[in-house]
């Protein structure tokens, strides 16, 4: 059973909750803000981790402070090769460049905990000498028996602090004999409350439900509890912004600060990210990893907008923001306690809006055209080199026409839009099934479009011209004419308006496709004539 108390105190200063007052005072004194994002390289960066990094970045930049990346790689059994490089790459992709870190360097390094083990051993010895920690020689077998006994009693397993009672002489003897051991920290009774900048005044009576925690493992590496406290102090971290799951451990960490005689940083625990229905995000969902969105082609600014939209931190949370906007508007005092519900529909909206904004700049247009061409080459390979729609001008026109109607650039190379990049495969049989008057009507359309000037070849001009053709050939309904033309142009019977298709393809390519259909029909007619004569 975990005892976590939130104390809803109020101040004589008015109805403002203590959490807001304390948070406001803390932020007023942020003259030298230093925050850190400290992931473990045990896999890909997920959305929760990305949001934690983002909020640290925003808080630092909003206060002209420093954003530090620290790699917490002391759990050697869980390391995944390449994870550290992937983490740094995803931060670069998101635009969250650290001011200090393993790659960037800095005067508080090294920034990998595995390179700081000698520091943790020194600090552990200091705690032992202060009487705040002790060597524990309990075997894994004994600890397992304790767990089983707790399970039998339906209690939460915890260490019974047995080795606290060892005399200095007995402890020294076992160390001299080389008995395997860990080092544990002595928890204090009656834990003191602390003020979290998000959750307010909180107390976790840790000693009543947990045994003394291990701070230095048998392999000589520290646990998270020791390493993060030591590093945050030595790296002069002013504010710790981390996930809500660490809230119950903060009382334990504050005990470590007191044992060392250090002043702790301010703490702010960020609420959990959950699905729209309130269910917990699962790492089995492929779409909770940041790399998923990058590979799909989402813009980083759209993803950042998505994960902050549901988590507060801003005065008005119903608008599209750039990273620069977020820095200017972010306030930790506006981060709310309740879980942040991800609305996946909003991600699509943010993506379309940010894509349109990027397309509105010259550099953005160049980048998007290049990215789309790369997708086309990947999709169509050698066939793409022979298409008549290769020029930048054509790709740009496609993007201008379709902007706002698609979410990802990859949508434009899907089957629905294949007609944009090559002539469709159509058959006479399919054409005749639409209308038996295909040949004369297509010929009339071809003649009408051929006579149009470039200035007339617009959506409005084409709409008027096609209606004129329909009135002339009343044997074919206007809707049937549109269905046939859409099929001739795209090989599909659903899609954008025919006039839009024609303006996107251009006059030359449109006439070429009409000619292709007419050639098929003429060939079929000749074959039928020959068969009748025979």
Short mmCIF file of C-alpha atoms in Angstrom, two decimals:
data_model
loop_
_atom_site.label_atom_id
_atom_site.label_comp_id
_atom_site.label_asym_id
_atom_site.label_seq_id
_atom_site.Cartn_x
_atom_site.Cartn_y
_atom_site.Cartn_z
CA UNK A 1 0.00 0.00 0.00
CA UNK A 2 1.42 3.39 -0.99
CA UNK A 3 0.49 6.36 1.16
CA UNK A 4 0.45 9.48 -0.97
CA UNK A 5 -1.14 12.54 0.57
CA UNK A 6 -2.02 15.76 -1.19
CA UNK A 7 -2.65 18.45 1.42
CA UNK A 8 -5.20 21.00 0.08
CA UNK A 9 -3.98 24.01 2.10
CA UNK A 10 -5.05 27.59 1.39
CA UNK A 11 -3.31 30.84 2.19
CA UNK A 12 -4.46 34.00 3.91
CA UNK A 13 -3.38 35.84 0.78
CA UNK A 14 -6.74 34.94 -0.77
CA UNK A 15 -8.48 32.04 -2.48
CA UNK A 16 -5.43 31.15 -4.59
CA UNK A 17 -4.30 27.56 -3.83
CA UNK A 18 -0.94 27.11 -2.09
CA UNK A 19 0.33 25.18 -5.13
CA UNK A 20 -0.15 28.23 -7.35
CA UNK A 21 1.38 30.63 -4.82
CA UNK A 22 4.44 28.44 -4.28
CA UNK A 23 4.79 27.85 -8.00
CA UNK A 24 4.53 31.58 -8.70
CA UNK A 25 7.17 32.40 -6.08
CA UNK A 26 9.47 29.69 -7.41
CA UNK A 27 9.18 31.01 -10.95
CA UNK A 28 9.85 34.57 -9.84
CA UNK A 29 13.21 33.43 -8.46
CA UNK A 30 14.27 31.60 -11.64
CA UNK A 31 17.31 33.78 -12.26
CA UNK A 32 19.56 30.87 -13.18
CA UNK A 33 17.38 28.04 -14.45
CA UNK A 34 19.08 24.74 -15.21
CA UNK A 35 16.89 21.76 -16.09
CA UNK A 36 17.69 18.32 -17.40
CA UNK A 37 16.12 15.59 -19.49
CA UNK A 38 17.55 12.31 -18.25
CA UNK A 39 16.35 9.30 -20.28
CA UNK A 40 17.60 5.75 -20.01
CA UNK A 41 18.89 4.28 -23.31
CA UNK A 42 16.64 1.24 -23.08
CA UNK A 43 14.62 1.70 -26.26
CA UNK A 44 12.99 4.26 -28.49
CA UNK A 45 11.82 7.63 -27.21
CA UNK A 46 8.06 7.54 -26.59
CA UNK A 47 5.60 10.43 -26.57
CA UNK A 48 5.68 10.76 -22.78
CA UNK A 49 9.47 11.10 -22.86
CA UNK A 50 9.28 13.57 -25.73
CA UNK A 51 6.79 15.70 -23.79
CA UNK A 52 9.03 15.65 -20.71
CA UNK A 53 11.97 16.79 -22.84
CA UNK A 54 9.80 19.49 -24.46
CA UNK A 55 8.53 20.91 -21.16
CA UNK A 56 12.08 21.03 -19.79
CA UNK A 57 13.20 22.79 -22.98
CA UNK A 58 10.31 25.28 -22.86
CA UNK A 59 10.87 26.05 -19.19
CA UNK A 60 14.59 26.62 -19.72
CA UNK A 61 14.17 28.84 -22.78
CA UNK A 62 11.28 30.80 -21.23
CA UNK A 63 13.65 31.75 -18.39
CA UNK A 64 16.84 32.13 -20.49
CA UNK A 65 18.20 29.05 -18.77
CA UNK A 66 20.02 25.87 -19.79
CA UNK A 67 18.56 22.60 -21.07
CA UNK A 68 20.79 19.62 -20.26
CA UNK A 69 20.69 16.10 -21.66
CA UNK A 70 21.95 13.42 -19.26
CA UNK A 71 22.02 9.74 -20.15
CA UNK A 72 21.10 7.50 -17.20
CA UNK A 73 22.70 4.23 -18.27
CA UNK A 74 23.56 2.63 -14.94
CA UNK A 75 21.13 -0.28 -15.33
CA UNK A 76 23.46 -2.28 -17.56
CA UNK A 77 21.04 -5.19 -17.96
CA UNK A 78 18.47 -3.09 -19.86
CA UNK A 79 20.67 -1.17 -22.28
CA UNK A 80 19.68 -1.36 -25.95
CA UNK A 81 22.48 -0.76 -28.49
CA UNK A 82 21.88 2.39 -30.53
CA UNK A 83 19.28 3.81 -28.13
CA UNK A 84 21.42 6.73 -27.01
CA UNK A 85 22.11 7.78 -30.58
CA UNK A 86 18.41 7.40 -31.41
CA UNK A 87 17.40 9.56 -28.43
CA UNK A 88 19.74 12.36 -29.46
CA UNK A 89 18.61 12.14 -33.07
CA UNK A 90 14.94 12.40 -32.07
CA UNK A 91 15.66 15.48 -29.96
CA UNK A 92 17.40 17.08 -32.94
CA UNK A 93 14.44 16.17 -35.16
CA UNK A 94 12.07 17.84 -32.68
CA UNK A 95 14.25 20.95 -32.48
CA UNK A 96 15.07 20.39 -28.80
CA UNK A 97 18.82 20.90 -28.96
CA UNK A 98 20.52 20.52 -25.54
CA UNK A 99 22.82 23.25 -24.29
CA UNK A 100 24.92 20.57 -22.58
CA UNK A 101 25.09 16.82 -23.03
CA UNK A 102 27.15 13.81 -24.08
CA UNK A 103 27.66 15.11 -27.61
CA UNK A 104 27.59 18.86 -26.90
CA UNK A 105 29.80 18.65 -23.82
CA UNK A 106 29.84 21.18 -20.98
CA UNK A 107 31.64 22.02 -17.74
CA UNK A 108 29.43 19.72 -15.62
CA UNK A 109 30.25 16.52 -17.51
CA UNK A 110 30.61 13.72 -18.09
CA UNK A 111 26.92 13.47 -19.00
CA UNK A 112 26.70 9.67 -19.11
CA UNK A 113 26.17 8.17 -15.67
CA UNK A 114 28.26 5.13 -16.55
CA UNK A 115 31.23 7.52 -16.76
CA UNK A 116 30.52 8.94 -13.30
CA UNK A 117 30.58 5.72 -11.25
CA UNK A 118 33.61 6.85 -9.23
CA UNK A 119 31.61 9.88 -8.06
CA UNK A 120 28.71 7.74 -6.85
CA UNK A 121 31.06 5.43 -4.95
CA UNK A 122 32.64 8.43 -3.21
CA UNK A 123 29.26 9.85 -2.27
CA UNK A 124 28.03 6.45 -1.06
CA UNK A 125 31.04 6.17 1.24
CA UNK A 126 30.28 9.65 2.51
CA UNK A 127 26.75 8.56 3.45
CA UNK A 128 28.12 5.46 5.22
CA UNK A 129 30.49 7.61 7.24
CA UNK A 130 27.62 9.94 8.15
CA UNK A 131 25.62 6.97 9.40
CA UNK A 132 22.96 7.49 6.71
CA UNK A 133 23.74 4.30 4.74
CA UNK A 134 24.98 0.80 5.45
CA UNK A 135 26.26 -2.36 3.77
CA UNK A 136 23.67 -5.07 3.23
CA UNK A 137 24.81 -8.68 2.84
CA UNK A 138 21.40 -10.32 2.39
CA UNK A 139 21.48 -12.90 -0.37
CA UNK A 140 19.10 -12.95 -3.35
CA UNK A 141 17.69 -16.17 -1.87
CA UNK A 142 16.77 -14.45 1.41
CA UNK A 143 15.21 -11.50 -0.42
CA UNK A 144 13.15 -13.89 -2.52
CA UNK A 145 11.89 -15.61 0.65
CA UNK A 146 10.84 -12.22 2.01
CA UNK A 147 8.90 -11.52 -1.22
CA UNK A 148 7.15 -14.89 -1.08
CA UNK A 149 6.22 -14.45 2.57
CA UNK A 150 4.77 -11.00 1.83
CA UNK A 151 2.79 -12.45 -1.06
CA UNK A 152 1.45 -15.19 1.21
CA UNK A 153 0.27 -12.53 3.66
CA UNK A 154 -1.07 -10.43 0.77
CA UNK A 155 1.24 -7.58 1.76
CA UNK A 156 3.45 -5.30 -0.32
CA UNK A 157 6.95 -6.86 -0.41
CA UNK A 158 9.63 -4.79 1.34
CA UNK A 159 13.05 -5.29 2.83
CA UNK A 160 13.04 -5.77 6.61
CA UNK A 161 16.18 -3.63 7.21
CA UNK A 162 17.92 -6.57 8.85
CA UNK A 163 21.47 -5.44 8.06
CA UNK A 164 20.89 -2.08 9.74
CA UNK A 165 21.57 -3.90 13.01
CA UNK A 166 25.01 -5.25 12.08
CA UNK A 167 27.84 -4.01 14.26
CA UNK A 168 30.78 -2.20 12.66
CA UNK A 169 33.02 -5.13 13.55
CA UNK A 170 30.72 -7.69 11.89
CA UNK A 171 30.32 -5.51 8.83
CA UNK A 172 34.07 -5.01 8.52
CA UNK A 173 34.69 -8.75 8.87
CA UNK A 174 32.27 -9.60 6.05
CA UNK A 175 33.76 -6.97 3.80
CA UNK A 176 37.26 -8.35 4.45
CA UNK A 177 35.98 -11.83 3.63
CA UNK A 178 34.70 -10.55 0.28
CA UNK A 179 31.03 -11.28 0.98
CA UNK A 180 28.83 -9.94 -1.83
CA UNK A 181 26.87 -6.90 -0.75
CA UNK A 182 24.93 -3.78 -1.72
CA UNK A 183 24.62 -0.44 0.05
CA UNK A 184 21.25 0.71 1.39
CA UNK A 185 20.07 4.16 2.47
CA UNK A 186 18.39 4.59 5.86
CA UNK A 187 14.92 5.99 5.41
CA UNK A 188 13.63 8.49 7.96
CA UNK A 189 10.42 8.01 9.90
CA UNK A 190 7.69 10.64 9.59
CA UNK A 191 8.55 12.00 6.16
CA UNK A 192 8.12 15.74 5.77
CA UNK A 193 5.69 17.21 3.21
CA UNK A 194 7.06 19.01 0.19
CA UNK A 195 5.59 21.35 -2.40
CA UNK A 196 5.41 20.11 -5.95
CA UNK A 197 5.00 22.87 -8.54
CA UNK A 198 2.19 20.92 -10.24
CA UNK A 199 0.60 18.72 -7.56
CA UNK A 200 0.96 21.09 -4.63
CA UNK A 201 1.80 20.11 -1.04
CA UNK A 202 2.41 16.36 -0.93
CA UNK A 203 3.74 13.80 1.53
CA UNK A 204 4.70 10.19 0.96
CA UNK A 205 5.26 8.27 4.19
CA UNK A 206 7.87 6.10 2.52
CA UNK A 207 9.41 4.44 5.60
CA UNK A 208 6.05 2.99 6.65
CA UNK A 209 5.56 1.04 3.43
CA UNK A 210 9.07 0.44 2.07
CA UNK A 211 12.28 -1.02 3.34
CA UNK A 212 15.58 0.82 3.06
CA UNK A 213 16.32 1.19 -0.67
CA UNK A 214 19.48 0.03 -2.42
CA UNK A 215 21.58 3.00 -3.58
CA UNK A 216 24.70 1.11 -4.73
CA UNK A 217 24.27 -2.29 -6.37
CA UNK A 218 26.52 -5.30 -6.17
CA UNK A 219 28.06 -4.49 -9.56
CA UNK A 220 29.24 -1.12 -8.25
CA UNK A 221 26.66 0.89 -10.22
CA UNK A 222 24.23 3.19 -8.43
CA UNK A 223 20.46 2.97 -8.51
CA UNK A 224 18.37 5.81 -9.91
CA UNK A 225 17.69 7.22 -6.44
CA UNK A 226 21.33 7.95 -5.64
CA UNK A 227 22.59 8.82 -9.11
CA UNK A 228 19.91 11.37 -9.96
CA UNK A 229 20.25 13.15 -6.60
CA UNK A 230 24.04 13.32 -6.85
CA UNK A 231 24.01 14.43 -10.47
CA UNK A 232 21.25 17.01 -10.03
CA UNK A 233 23.24 18.57 -7.18
CA UNK A 234 26.64 18.51 -8.87
CA UNK A 235 25.20 19.75 -12.17
CA UNK A 236 23.44 22.57 -10.28
CA UNK A 237 19.99 21.62 -11.52
CA UNK A 238 17.52 24.24 -10.29
CA UNK A 239 14.24 22.56 -11.29
CA UNK A 240 13.40 18.90 -11.86
CA UNK A 241 10.55 18.42 -14.34
CA UNK A 242 9.81 14.72 -14.72
CA UNK A 243 6.94 12.27 -15.09
CA UNK A 244 4.27 11.82 -12.44
CA UNK A 245 5.45 8.26 -11.80
CA UNK A 246 8.41 9.68 -9.84
CA UNK A 247 6.22 11.72 -7.47
CA UNK A 248 6.09 8.99 -4.82
CA UNK A 249 9.90 8.72 -4.88
CA UNK A 250 10.50 12.41 -4.29
CA UNK A 251 10.20 12.16 -0.50
CA UNK A 252 12.94 9.51 -0.61
CA UNK A 253 15.12 11.78 -2.73
CA UNK A 254 14.60 14.70 -0.36
CA UNK A 255 15.84 12.49 2.48
CA UNK A 256 19.01 11.90 0.46
CA UNK A 257 19.44 15.65 -0.01
CA UNK A 258 19.11 16.16 3.75
CA UNK A 259 21.56 13.36 4.47
CA UNK A 260 24.15 15.07 2.26
CA UNK A 261 23.33 18.50 3.67
CA UNK A 262 22.37 19.81 0.20
CA UNK A 263 19.62 22.20 -0.87
CA UNK A 264 17.24 20.33 -3.20
CA UNK A 265 15.94 21.71 -6.51
CA UNK A 266 12.30 22.61 -7.10
CA UNK A 267 10.21 19.64 -8.26
CA UNK A 268 7.43 19.60 -10.84
CA UNK A 269 5.85 16.30 -11.81
CA UNK A 270 4.08 16.17 -15.15
CA UNK A 271 0.74 14.32 -15.39
CA UNK A 272 0.49 11.13 -17.39
CA UNK A 273 -0.34 10.95 -21.07
CA UNK A 274 -3.37 8.70 -21.64
CA UNK A 275 -5.63 7.75 -24.52
CA UNK A 276 -8.71 9.84 -25.23
CA UNK A 277 -10.87 7.36 -23.30
CA UNK A 278 -8.58 7.62 -20.27
CA UNK A 279 -6.85 4.26 -20.73
CA UNK A 280 -3.12 4.03 -20.26
CA UNK A 281 -0.81 4.28 -23.26
CA UNK A 282 0.93 1.01 -23.97
CA UNK A 283 4.37 0.56 -25.47
CA UNK A 284 2.81 -2.24 -27.49
CA UNK A 285 1.10 0.55 -29.43
CA UNK A 286 3.59 1.33 -32.19
CA UNK A 287 2.21 4.83 -32.50
CA UNK A 288 3.37 6.02 -29.07
CA UNK A 289 7.02 6.16 -30.13
CA UNK A 290 8.33 9.45 -31.49
CA UNK A 291 10.21 7.66 -34.25
CA UNK A 292 6.89 6.31 -35.62
CA UNK A 293 5.73 9.84 -36.40
CA UNK A 294 9.00 10.76 -38.02
CA UNK A 295 8.94 7.70 -40.27
CA UNK A 296 5.31 8.38 -41.22
CA UNK A 297 6.24 11.88 -42.32
CA UNK A 298 4.66 13.99 -39.59
CA UNK A 299 6.27 17.37 -39.07
CA UNK A 300 7.96 17.65 -35.65
CA UNK A 301 6.11 20.91 -34.93
CA UNK A 302 2.78 19.10 -35.48
CA UNK A 303 3.75 16.34 -33.04
CA UNK A 304 4.88 18.89 -30.43
CA UNK A 305 1.63 20.79 -30.86
CA UNK A 306 -0.24 17.51 -30.41
CA UNK A 307 1.38 16.48 -27.12
CA UNK A 308 1.09 19.96 -25.57
CA UNK A 309 -2.49 20.55 -26.67
CA UNK A 310 -3.78 18.04 -24.14
CA UNK A 311 -1.35 18.80 -21.32
CA UNK A 312 -1.96 22.49 -20.63
CA UNK A 313 0.86 24.90 -19.81
CA UNK A 314 -0.64 27.67 -21.93
CA UNK A 315 -3.30 30.33 -21.43
CA UNK A 316 -5.28 29.21 -24.49
CA UNK A 317 -4.81 25.62 -25.56
CA UNK A 318 -6.91 25.72 -28.73
CA UNK A 319 -4.50 27.01 -31.34
CA UNK A 320 -1.62 25.98 -33.54
CA UNK A 321 1.78 26.94 -32.15
CA UNK A 322 5.34 26.84 -33.41
CA UNK A 323 8.14 25.94 -31.01
CA UNK A 324 8.95 29.64 -30.74
CA UNK A 325 5.31 30.37 -29.82
CA UNK A 326 5.45 27.67 -27.16
CA UNK A 327 8.56 29.16 -25.56
CA UNK A 328 6.97 32.61 -25.48
CA UNK A 329 3.65 31.42 -24.02
CA UNK A 330 4.59 28.49 -21.76
CA UNK A 331 4.00 28.73 -18.01
CA UNK A 332 4.59 25.87 -15.61
CA UNK A 333 1.91 27.32 -13.32
CA UNK A 334 -0.68 26.44 -16.01
CA UNK A 335 0.22 22.75 -16.14
CA UNK A 336 -2.74 20.91 -14.63
CA UNK A 337 -2.78 17.82 -12.44
CA UNK A 338 -5.22 15.62 -14.33
CA UNK A 339 -3.94 13.16 -16.98
CA UNK A 340 -3.46 14.57 -20.46
CA UNK A 341 -5.80 12.86 -22.95
CA UNK A 342 -4.41 12.48 -26.46
CA UNK A 343 -6.91 13.42 -29.16
CA UNK A 344 -5.54 11.72 -32.28
CA UNK A 345 -7.88 13.65 -34.57
CA UNK A 346 -6.16 16.84 -33.51
CA UNK A 347 -2.82 15.45 -34.68
CA UNK A 348 -4.15 15.30 -38.24
CA UNK A 349 -5.40 18.88 -37.97
CA UNK A 350 -2.08 20.14 -36.61
CA UNK A 351 -0.18 18.29 -39.34
CA UNK A 352 -2.26 19.82 -42.14
CA UNK A 353 -2.01 23.31 -40.64
CA UNK A 354 1.75 23.17 -40.07
CA UNK A 355 2.30 21.65 -43.52
CA UNK A 356 0.35 24.53 -45.09
CA UNK A 357 2.37 27.05 -43.06
CA UNK A 358 5.63 25.47 -44.14
CA UNK A 359 4.47 25.42 -47.75
CA UNK A 360 3.81 29.15 -47.47
CA UNK A 361 7.55 29.85 -47.27
CA UNK A 362 10.02 29.61 -50.14
CA UNK A 363 12.36 27.33 -48.22
CA UNK A 364 9.44 25.20 -47.10
CA UNK A 365 8.21 24.75 -50.67
CA UNK A 366 11.66 23.62 -51.77
CA UNK A 367 11.88 21.16 -48.88
CA UNK A 368 8.40 19.70 -49.45
CA UNK A 369 8.91 19.32 -53.23
CA UNK A 370 12.19 17.50 -52.59
CA UNK A 371 10.63 15.23 -49.97
CA UNK A 372 7.70 14.37 -52.25
CA UNK A 373 10.03 13.58 -55.16
CA UNK A 374 12.00 11.20 -52.92
CA UNK A 375 8.76 9.43 -51.97
CA UNK A 376 7.80 9.15 -55.64
CA UNK A 377 11.13 7.60 -56.56
CA UNK A 378 10.77 5.13 -53.69
CA UNK A 379 7.23 4.24 -54.74
CA UNK A 380 7.61 4.05 -58.50
CA UNK A 381 11.32 3.43 -58.99
CA UNK A 382 12.48 3.27 -62.58
CA UNK A 383 8.99 3.97 -63.95
CA UNK A 384 9.10 7.45 -62.52
CA UNK A 385 11.98 8.56 -64.78
CA UNK A 386 9.76 8.30 -67.86
CA UNK A 387 6.83 10.29 -66.54
CA UNK A 388 6.00 13.65 -68.04
CA UNK A 389 5.25 15.08 -64.60
CA UNK A 390 8.78 15.24 -63.23
CA UNK A 391 9.48 18.99 -63.23
CA UNK A 392 9.40 20.95 -59.97
CA UNK A 393 6.72 23.15 -61.46
CA UNK A 394 4.35 20.22 -61.82
CA UNK A 395 5.00 18.82 -58.32
CA UNK A 396 4.50 22.32 -56.95
CA UNK A 397 1.19 22.62 -58.78
CA UNK A 398 0.01 19.28 -57.36
CA UNK A 399 0.85 20.45 -53.86
CA UNK A 400 -0.89 23.79 -54.36
CA UNK A 401 -4.03 22.08 -55.63
CA UNK A 402 -4.20 19.38 -52.99
CA UNK A 403 -2.88 21.35 -49.96
CA UNK A 404 -5.38 21.00 -47.13
CA UNK A 405 -6.86 17.82 -48.64
CA UNK A 406 -4.13 15.45 -47.42
CA UNK A 407 -2.33 14.91 -44.13
CA UNK A 408 0.97 13.28 -45.06
CA UNK A 409 3.04 13.58 -48.21
CA UNK A 410 2.86 9.80 -48.47
CA UNK A 411 -0.89 10.20 -49.08
CA UNK A 412 -0.02 11.68 -52.49
CA UNK A 413 1.73 8.49 -53.61
CA UNK A 414 -1.12 6.23 -52.53
CA UNK A 415 -3.35 4.42 -55.03
CA UNK A 416 -5.93 7.22 -54.85
CA UNK A 417 -3.46 9.70 -56.35
CA UNK A 418 -1.44 7.43 -58.60
CA UNK A 419 -3.02 9.15 -61.62
CA UNK A 420 -1.01 12.27 -60.77
CA UNK A 421 2.25 10.51 -61.55
CA UNK A 422 1.46 8.37 -64.59
CA UNK A 423 -1.20 7.50 -67.15
CA UNK A 424 -3.84 5.10 -65.81
CA UNK A 425 -4.47 1.67 -67.23
CA UNK A 426 -8.00 1.69 -68.66
CA UNK A 427 -9.89 -0.63 -71.00
CA UNK A 428 -12.52 -0.07 -73.66
CA UNK A 429 -14.85 -2.44 -71.84
CA UNK A 430 -14.76 -0.30 -68.70
CA UNK A 431 -15.37 2.86 -70.74
CA UNK A 432 -18.33 1.40 -72.61
CA UNK A 433 -19.85 0.19 -69.34
CA UNK A 434 -20.05 3.85 -68.26
CA UNK A 435 -21.65 4.98 -71.52
CA UNK A 436 -22.04 3.60 -75.03
CA UNK A 437 -21.55 7.14 -76.36
CA UNK A 438 -17.99 7.39 -75.04
CA UNK A 439 -16.29 7.91 -78.41
CA UNK A 440 -18.23 10.93 -79.78
CA UNK A 441 -18.46 12.64 -76.39
CA UNK A 442 -14.72 12.22 -75.67
CA UNK A 443 -13.92 13.58 -79.11
CA UNK A 444 -16.08 16.62 -78.46
CA UNK A 445 -14.37 17.20 -75.11
CA UNK A 446 -10.95 16.87 -76.75
CA UNK A 447 -11.81 19.42 -79.43
CA UNK A 448 -13.26 21.84 -76.89
CA UNK A 449 -10.22 21.67 -74.59
CA UNK A 450 -7.75 21.85 -77.47
CA UNK A 451 -9.20 25.22 -78.51
CA UNK A 452 -8.81 26.71 -75.02
CA UNK A 453 -5.98 29.14 -74.33
CA UNK A 454 -3.68 28.68 -71.34
CA UNK A 455 -5.43 31.52 -69.53
CA UNK A 456 -8.81 29.85 -70.02
CA UNK A 457 -7.60 26.47 -68.72
CA UNK A 458 -8.79 27.08 -65.16
CA UNK A 459 -11.26 25.34 -62.88
CA UNK A 460 -13.94 27.90 -63.72
CA UNK A 461 -13.19 27.89 -67.46
CA UNK A 462 -13.19 24.11 -67.66
CA UNK A 463 -16.41 23.84 -65.69
CA UNK A 464 -18.17 26.13 -68.16
CA UNK A 465 -16.69 24.34 -71.20
CA UNK A 466 -17.65 20.86 -69.99
CA UNK A 467 -21.22 21.96 -69.34
CA UNK A 468 -21.41 23.26 -72.91
CA UNK A 469 -20.30 19.86 -74.21
CA UNK A 470 -22.90 18.13 -72.04
CA UNK A 471 -25.67 20.36 -73.43
CA UNK A 472 -24.57 19.53 -76.98
CA UNK A 473 -24.58 15.75 -76.33
CA UNK A 474 -27.79 15.34 -74.40
CA UNK A 475 -27.70 11.56 -74.82
CA UNK A 476 -25.14 11.57 -71.97
CA UNK A 477 -26.08 13.08 -68.62
CA UNK A 478 -23.68 15.58 -67.11
CA UNK A 479 -23.04 13.25 -64.15
CA UNK A 480 -22.23 10.40 -66.56
CA UNK A 481 -19.89 12.66 -68.51
CA UNK A 482 -18.01 13.55 -65.30
CA UNK A 483 -17.80 9.88 -64.30
CA UNK A 484 -16.37 8.95 -67.69
CA UNK A 485 -13.83 11.80 -67.75
CA UNK A 486 -12.69 11.05 -64.20
CA UNK A 487 -12.13 7.43 -65.24
CA UNK A 488 -10.21 8.44 -68.38
CA UNK A 489 -7.98 10.82 -66.40
CA UNK A 490 -7.38 8.70 -63.31
CA UNK A 491 -8.60 5.14 -63.86
CA UNK A 492 -10.92 5.70 -60.89
CA UNK A 493 -14.57 6.66 -60.62
CA UNK A 494 -14.23 8.64 -57.39
CA UNK A 495 -11.87 11.43 -56.50
CA UNK A 496 -11.43 15.19 -56.93
CA UNK A 497 -13.57 17.16 -59.35
CA UNK A 498 -12.80 16.64 -63.04
CA UNK A 499 -11.93 20.32 -63.53
CA UNK A 500 -9.48 20.13 -60.61
CA UNK A 501 -7.89 17.00 -62.07
CA UNK A 502 -7.47 18.71 -65.43
CA UNK A 503 -5.94 21.90 -64.05
CA UNK A 504 -3.55 19.84 -61.91
CA UNK A 505 -2.47 17.60 -64.80
CA UNK A 506 -2.28 20.57 -67.16
CA UNK A 507 -3.63 21.00 -70.66
CA UNK A 508 -0.97 18.92 -72.43
CA UNK A 509 -1.25 15.91 -70.11
CA UNK A 510 -5.07 16.10 -70.07
CA UNK A 511 -5.25 16.05 -73.88
CA UNK A 512 -2.75 13.22 -73.95
CA UNK A 513 -4.98 11.08 -71.72
CA UNK A 514 -8.07 11.90 -73.75
CA UNK A 515 -6.16 10.90 -76.89
CA UNK A 516 -5.15 7.65 -75.27
CA UNK A 517 -8.79 6.80 -74.53
CA UNK A 518 -9.87 7.77 -78.05
CA UNK A 519 -7.13 5.60 -79.55
CA UNK A 520 -8.37 2.62 -77.55
CA UNK A 521 -11.94 3.24 -78.72
CA UNK A 522 -10.88 3.73 -82.36
CA UNK A 523 -8.85 0.53 -82.28
CA UNK A 524 -11.80 -1.36 -80.86
CA UNK A 525 -14.13 0.08 -83.53
CA UNK A 526 -11.73 -0.95 -86.32
CA UNK A 527 -11.56 -4.46 -84.92
CA UNK A 528 -15.33 -4.70 -84.78
CA UNK A 529 -15.64 -3.37 -88.37
CA UNK A 530 -13.15 -5.96 -89.60
CA UNK A 531 -15.00 -8.74 -87.82
CA UNK A 532 -18.32 -7.64 -89.36
CA UNK A 533 -16.83 -7.63 -92.89
CA UNK A 534 -15.47 -11.09 -92.39
#
